[in-house]
Short mmCIF file of N, CA and C in Angstrom, two decimals:
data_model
loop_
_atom_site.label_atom_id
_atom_site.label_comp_id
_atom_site.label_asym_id
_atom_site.label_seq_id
_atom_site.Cartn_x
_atom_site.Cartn_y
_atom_site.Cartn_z
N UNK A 1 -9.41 -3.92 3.36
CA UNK A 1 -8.85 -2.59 3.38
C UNK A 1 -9.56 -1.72 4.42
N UNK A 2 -11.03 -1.92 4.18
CA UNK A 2 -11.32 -1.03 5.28
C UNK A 2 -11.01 -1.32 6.59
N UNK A 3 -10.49 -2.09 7.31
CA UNK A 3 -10.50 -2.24 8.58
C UNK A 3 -8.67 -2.12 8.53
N UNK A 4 -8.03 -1.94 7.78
CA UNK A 4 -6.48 -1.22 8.06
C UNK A 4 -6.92 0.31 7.67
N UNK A 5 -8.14 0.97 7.03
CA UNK A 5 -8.34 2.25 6.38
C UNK A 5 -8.35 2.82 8.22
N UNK A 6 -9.73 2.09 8.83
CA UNK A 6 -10.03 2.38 10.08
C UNK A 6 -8.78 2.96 11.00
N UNK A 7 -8.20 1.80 10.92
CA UNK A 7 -7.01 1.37 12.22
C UNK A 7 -6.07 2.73 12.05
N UNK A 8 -5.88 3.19 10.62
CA UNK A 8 -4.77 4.29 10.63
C UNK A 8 -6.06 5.97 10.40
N UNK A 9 -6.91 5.25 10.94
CA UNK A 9 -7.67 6.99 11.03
C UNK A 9 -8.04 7.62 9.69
N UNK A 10 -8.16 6.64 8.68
CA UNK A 10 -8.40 7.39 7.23
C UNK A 10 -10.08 6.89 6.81
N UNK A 11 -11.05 6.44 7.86
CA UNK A 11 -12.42 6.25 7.97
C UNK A 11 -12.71 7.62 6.87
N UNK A 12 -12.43 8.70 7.10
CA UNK A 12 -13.20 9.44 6.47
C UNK A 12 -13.02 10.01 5.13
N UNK A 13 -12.02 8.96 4.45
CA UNK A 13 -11.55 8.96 2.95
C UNK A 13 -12.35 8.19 2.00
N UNK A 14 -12.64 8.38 1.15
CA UNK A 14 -13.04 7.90 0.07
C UNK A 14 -12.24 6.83 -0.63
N UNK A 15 -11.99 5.61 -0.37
CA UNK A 15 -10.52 5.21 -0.97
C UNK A 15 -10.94 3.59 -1.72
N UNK A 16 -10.32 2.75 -2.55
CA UNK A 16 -10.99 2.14 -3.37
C UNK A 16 -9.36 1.13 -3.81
N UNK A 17 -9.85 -0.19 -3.61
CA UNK A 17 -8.94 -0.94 -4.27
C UNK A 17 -8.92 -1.74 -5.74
N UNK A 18 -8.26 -1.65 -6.49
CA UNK A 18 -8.16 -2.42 -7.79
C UNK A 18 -7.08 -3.16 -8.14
N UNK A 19 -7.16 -4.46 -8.59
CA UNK A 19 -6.36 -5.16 -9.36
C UNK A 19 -5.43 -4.57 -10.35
N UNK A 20 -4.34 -4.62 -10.49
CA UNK A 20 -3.81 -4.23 -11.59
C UNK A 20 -2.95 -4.80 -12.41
N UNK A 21 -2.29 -5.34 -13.42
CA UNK A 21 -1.39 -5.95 -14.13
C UNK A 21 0.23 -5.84 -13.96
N UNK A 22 0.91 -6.58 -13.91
CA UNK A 22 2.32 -5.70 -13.80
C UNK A 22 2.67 -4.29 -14.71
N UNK A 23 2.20 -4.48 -15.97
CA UNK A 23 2.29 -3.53 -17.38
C UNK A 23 2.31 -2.08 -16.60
N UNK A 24 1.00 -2.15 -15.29
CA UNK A 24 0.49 -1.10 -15.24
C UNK A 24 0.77 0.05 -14.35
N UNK A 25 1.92 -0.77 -13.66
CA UNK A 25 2.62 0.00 -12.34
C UNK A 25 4.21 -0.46 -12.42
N UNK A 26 5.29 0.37 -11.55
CA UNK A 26 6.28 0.11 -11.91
C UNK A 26 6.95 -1.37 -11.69
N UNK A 27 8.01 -2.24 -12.14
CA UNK A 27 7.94 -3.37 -12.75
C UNK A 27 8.76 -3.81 -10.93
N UNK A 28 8.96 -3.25 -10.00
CA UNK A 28 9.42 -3.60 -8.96
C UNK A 28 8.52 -3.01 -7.71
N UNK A 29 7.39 -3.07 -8.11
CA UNK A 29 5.96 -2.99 -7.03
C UNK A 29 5.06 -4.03 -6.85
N UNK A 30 4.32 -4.12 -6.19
CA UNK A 30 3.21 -4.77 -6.17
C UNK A 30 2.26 -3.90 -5.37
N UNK A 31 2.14 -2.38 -6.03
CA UNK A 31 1.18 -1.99 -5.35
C UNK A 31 1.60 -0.11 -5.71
N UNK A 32 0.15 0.85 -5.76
CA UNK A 32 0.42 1.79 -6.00
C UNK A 32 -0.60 2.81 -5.59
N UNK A 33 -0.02 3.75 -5.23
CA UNK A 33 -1.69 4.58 -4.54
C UNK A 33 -1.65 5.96 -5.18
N UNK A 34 -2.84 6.43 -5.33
CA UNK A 34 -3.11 7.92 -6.06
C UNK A 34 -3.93 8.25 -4.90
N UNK A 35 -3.72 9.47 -4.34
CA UNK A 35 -4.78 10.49 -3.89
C UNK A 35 -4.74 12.29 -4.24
N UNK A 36 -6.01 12.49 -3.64
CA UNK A 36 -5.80 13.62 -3.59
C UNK A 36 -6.86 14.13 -1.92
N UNK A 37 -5.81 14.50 -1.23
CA UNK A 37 -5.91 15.19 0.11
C UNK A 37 -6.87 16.32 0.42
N UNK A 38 -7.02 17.15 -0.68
CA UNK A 38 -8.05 17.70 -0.24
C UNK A 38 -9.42 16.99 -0.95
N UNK A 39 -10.06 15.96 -1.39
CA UNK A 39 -11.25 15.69 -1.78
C UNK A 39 -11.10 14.51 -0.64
N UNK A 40 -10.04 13.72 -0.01
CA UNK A 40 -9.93 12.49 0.56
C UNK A 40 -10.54 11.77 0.32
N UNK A 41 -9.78 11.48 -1.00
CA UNK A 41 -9.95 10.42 -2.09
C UNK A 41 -8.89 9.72 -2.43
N UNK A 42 -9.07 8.42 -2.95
CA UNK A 42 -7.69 7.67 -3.81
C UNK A 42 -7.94 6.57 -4.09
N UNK A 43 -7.14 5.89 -4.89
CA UNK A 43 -7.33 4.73 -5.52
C UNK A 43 -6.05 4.07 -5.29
N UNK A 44 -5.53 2.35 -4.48
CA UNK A 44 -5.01 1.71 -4.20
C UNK A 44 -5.11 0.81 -5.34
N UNK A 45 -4.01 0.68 -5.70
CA UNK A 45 -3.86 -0.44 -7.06
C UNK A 45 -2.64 -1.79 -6.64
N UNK A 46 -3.29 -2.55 -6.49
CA UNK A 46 -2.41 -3.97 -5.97
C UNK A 46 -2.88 -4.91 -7.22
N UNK A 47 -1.28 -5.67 -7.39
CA UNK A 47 -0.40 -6.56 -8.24
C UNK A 47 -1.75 -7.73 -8.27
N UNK A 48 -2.28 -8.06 -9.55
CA UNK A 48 -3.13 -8.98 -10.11
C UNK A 48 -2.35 -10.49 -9.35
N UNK A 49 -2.74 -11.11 -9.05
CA UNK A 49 -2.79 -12.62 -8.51
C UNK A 49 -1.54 -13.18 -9.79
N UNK A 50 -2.13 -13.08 -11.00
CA UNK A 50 -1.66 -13.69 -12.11
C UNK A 50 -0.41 -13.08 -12.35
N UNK A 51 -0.01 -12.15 -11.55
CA UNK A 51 1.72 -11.42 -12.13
C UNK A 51 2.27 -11.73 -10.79
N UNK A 52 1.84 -12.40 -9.70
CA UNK A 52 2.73 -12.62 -8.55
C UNK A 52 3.68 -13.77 -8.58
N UNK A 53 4.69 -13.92 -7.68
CA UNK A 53 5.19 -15.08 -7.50
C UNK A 53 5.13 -15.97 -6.70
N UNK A 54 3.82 -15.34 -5.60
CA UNK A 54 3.41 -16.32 -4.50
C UNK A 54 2.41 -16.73 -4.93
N UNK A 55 1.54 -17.57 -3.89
CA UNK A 55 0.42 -18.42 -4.10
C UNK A 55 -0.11 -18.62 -2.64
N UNK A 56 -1.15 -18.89 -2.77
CA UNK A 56 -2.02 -19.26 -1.44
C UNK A 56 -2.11 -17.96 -0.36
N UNK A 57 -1.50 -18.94 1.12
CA UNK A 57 -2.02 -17.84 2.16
C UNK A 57 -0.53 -16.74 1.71
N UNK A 58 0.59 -17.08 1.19
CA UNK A 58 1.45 -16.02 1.04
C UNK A 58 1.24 -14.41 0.48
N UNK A 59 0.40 -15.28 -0.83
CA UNK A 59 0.08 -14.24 -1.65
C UNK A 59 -1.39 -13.00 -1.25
N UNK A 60 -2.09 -13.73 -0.02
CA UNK A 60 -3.34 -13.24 0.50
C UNK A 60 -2.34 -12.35 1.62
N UNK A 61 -1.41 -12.80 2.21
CA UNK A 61 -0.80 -11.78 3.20
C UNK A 61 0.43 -10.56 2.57
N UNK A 62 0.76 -11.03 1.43
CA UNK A 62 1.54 -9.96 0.57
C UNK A 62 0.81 -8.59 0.13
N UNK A 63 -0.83 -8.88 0.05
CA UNK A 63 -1.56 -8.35 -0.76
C UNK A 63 -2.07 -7.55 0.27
N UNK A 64 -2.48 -8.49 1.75
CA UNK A 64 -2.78 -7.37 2.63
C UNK A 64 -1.46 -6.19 2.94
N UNK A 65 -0.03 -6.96 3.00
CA UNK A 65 0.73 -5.92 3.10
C UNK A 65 1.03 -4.62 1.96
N UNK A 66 0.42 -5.08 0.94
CA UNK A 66 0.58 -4.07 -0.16
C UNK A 66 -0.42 -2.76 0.39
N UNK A 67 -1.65 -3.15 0.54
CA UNK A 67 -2.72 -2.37 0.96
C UNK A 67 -2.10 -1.13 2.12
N UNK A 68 -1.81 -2.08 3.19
CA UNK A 68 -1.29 -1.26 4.19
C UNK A 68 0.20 -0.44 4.07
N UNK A 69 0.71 -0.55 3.04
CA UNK A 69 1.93 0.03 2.65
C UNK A 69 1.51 1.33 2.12
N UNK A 70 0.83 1.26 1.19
CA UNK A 70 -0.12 1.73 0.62
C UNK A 70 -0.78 3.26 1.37
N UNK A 71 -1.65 2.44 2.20
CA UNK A 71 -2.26 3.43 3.18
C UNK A 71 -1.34 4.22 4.02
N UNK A 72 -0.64 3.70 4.21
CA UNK A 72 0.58 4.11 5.36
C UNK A 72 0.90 5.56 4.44
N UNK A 73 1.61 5.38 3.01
CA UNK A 73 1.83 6.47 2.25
C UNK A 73 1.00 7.64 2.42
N UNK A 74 -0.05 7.16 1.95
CA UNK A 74 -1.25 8.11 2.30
C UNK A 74 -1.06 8.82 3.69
N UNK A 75 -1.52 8.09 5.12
CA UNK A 75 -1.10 8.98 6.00
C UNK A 75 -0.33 9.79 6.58
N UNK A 76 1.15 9.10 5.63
CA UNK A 76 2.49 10.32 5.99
C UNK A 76 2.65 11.05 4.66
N UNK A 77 1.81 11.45 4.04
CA UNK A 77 1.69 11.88 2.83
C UNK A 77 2.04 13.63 3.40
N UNK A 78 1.12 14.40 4.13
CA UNK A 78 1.79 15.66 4.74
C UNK A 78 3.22 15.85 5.26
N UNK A 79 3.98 14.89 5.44
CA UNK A 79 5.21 15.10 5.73
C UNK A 79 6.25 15.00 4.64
N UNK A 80 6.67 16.03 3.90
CA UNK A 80 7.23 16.18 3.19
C UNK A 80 8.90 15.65 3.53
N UNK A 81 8.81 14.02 2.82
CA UNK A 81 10.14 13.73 2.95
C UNK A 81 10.73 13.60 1.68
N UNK A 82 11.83 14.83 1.49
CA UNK A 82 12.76 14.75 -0.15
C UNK A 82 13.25 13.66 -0.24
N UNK A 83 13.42 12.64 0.20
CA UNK A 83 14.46 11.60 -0.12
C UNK A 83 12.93 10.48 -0.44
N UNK A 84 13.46 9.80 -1.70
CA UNK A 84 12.30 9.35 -1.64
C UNK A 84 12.60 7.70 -1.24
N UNK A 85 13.91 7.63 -0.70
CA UNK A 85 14.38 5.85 -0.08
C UNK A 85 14.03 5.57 1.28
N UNK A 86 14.33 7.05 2.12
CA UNK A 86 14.38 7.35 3.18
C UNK A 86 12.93 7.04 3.50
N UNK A 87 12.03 8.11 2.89
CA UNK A 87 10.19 7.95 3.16
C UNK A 87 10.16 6.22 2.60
N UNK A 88 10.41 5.62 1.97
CA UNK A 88 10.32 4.00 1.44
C UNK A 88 10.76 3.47 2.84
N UNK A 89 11.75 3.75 2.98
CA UNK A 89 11.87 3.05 4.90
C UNK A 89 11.18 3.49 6.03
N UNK A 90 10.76 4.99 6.10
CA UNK A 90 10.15 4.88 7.18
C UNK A 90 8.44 4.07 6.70
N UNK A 91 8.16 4.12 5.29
CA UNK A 91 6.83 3.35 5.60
C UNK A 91 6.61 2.16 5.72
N UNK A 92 7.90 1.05 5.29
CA UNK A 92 7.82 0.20 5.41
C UNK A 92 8.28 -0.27 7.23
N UNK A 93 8.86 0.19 8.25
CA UNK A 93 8.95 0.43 9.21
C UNK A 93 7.45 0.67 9.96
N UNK A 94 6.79 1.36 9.24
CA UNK A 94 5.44 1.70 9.99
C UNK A 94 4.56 0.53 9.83
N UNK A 95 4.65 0.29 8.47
CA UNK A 95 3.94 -0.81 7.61
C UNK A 95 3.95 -2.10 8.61
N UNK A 96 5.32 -2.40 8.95
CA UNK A 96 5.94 -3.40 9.59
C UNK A 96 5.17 -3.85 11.23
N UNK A 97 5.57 -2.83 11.44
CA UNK A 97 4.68 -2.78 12.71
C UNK A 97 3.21 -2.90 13.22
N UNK A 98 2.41 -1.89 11.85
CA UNK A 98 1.17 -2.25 12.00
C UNK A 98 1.06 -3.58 12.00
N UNK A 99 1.71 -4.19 10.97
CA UNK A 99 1.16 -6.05 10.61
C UNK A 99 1.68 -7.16 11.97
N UNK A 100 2.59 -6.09 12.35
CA UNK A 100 3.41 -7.13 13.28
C UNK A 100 3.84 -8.53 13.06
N UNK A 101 4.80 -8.98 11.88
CA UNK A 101 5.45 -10.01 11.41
C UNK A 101 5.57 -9.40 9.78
N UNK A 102 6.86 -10.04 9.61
CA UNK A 102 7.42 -10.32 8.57
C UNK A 102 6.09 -10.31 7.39
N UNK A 103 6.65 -9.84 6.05
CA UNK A 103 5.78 -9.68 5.04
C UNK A 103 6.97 -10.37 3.53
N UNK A 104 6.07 -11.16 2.79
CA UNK A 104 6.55 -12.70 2.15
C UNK A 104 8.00 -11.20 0.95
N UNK A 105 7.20 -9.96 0.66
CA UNK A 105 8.03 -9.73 -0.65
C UNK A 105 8.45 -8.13 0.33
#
């Protein structure tokens, strides 16, 4: 994480990854982020190994893409986009690019 935290300029956040269960986030994620902008802080919560449907290097590159999906939110977090499908595409668009290739989910 830290070296996608780096890459998108969020070095000076406080930010923290955890495992989480499916139970514990919505049932069509693998991944969920809380902050708060003015302490630049947050907590990244990615899909437990044991609730995925990949395995191996798939599931190690799903997980990095969760992270960076993730973060991405975070940095377009000041841009107030009402549509909340619309902001889902442009981050996965951004997302996309940072990784440069295809991502398994």
């Amino acid at each position: 994480m830290h070296f996608w935290q780096k890459r998108l300029g969020l070095d000076e956040w406080n930010l923290a990854v955890r495992l989480v269960r499916q139970t514990e986030i919505d049932h069509n994620s693998w991944g969920a982020a809380e902050w708060d902008p003015d302490a630049k802080s947050g907590i990244i919560s990615v899909l437990d190994p044991r609730d995925y449907n990949l395995h191996g290097g798939e599931l190690k590159l799903d997980m990095e893409c969760t992270i960076v999906h993730e973060l991405v939110h975070i940095q377009v977090s000041p841009l107030d986009a009402r549509d909340e499908l619309i902001r889902e595409e442009v981050v996965n668009r951004i997302m996309a690019a940072l990784m440069n290739r295809a991502c398994p989910n």
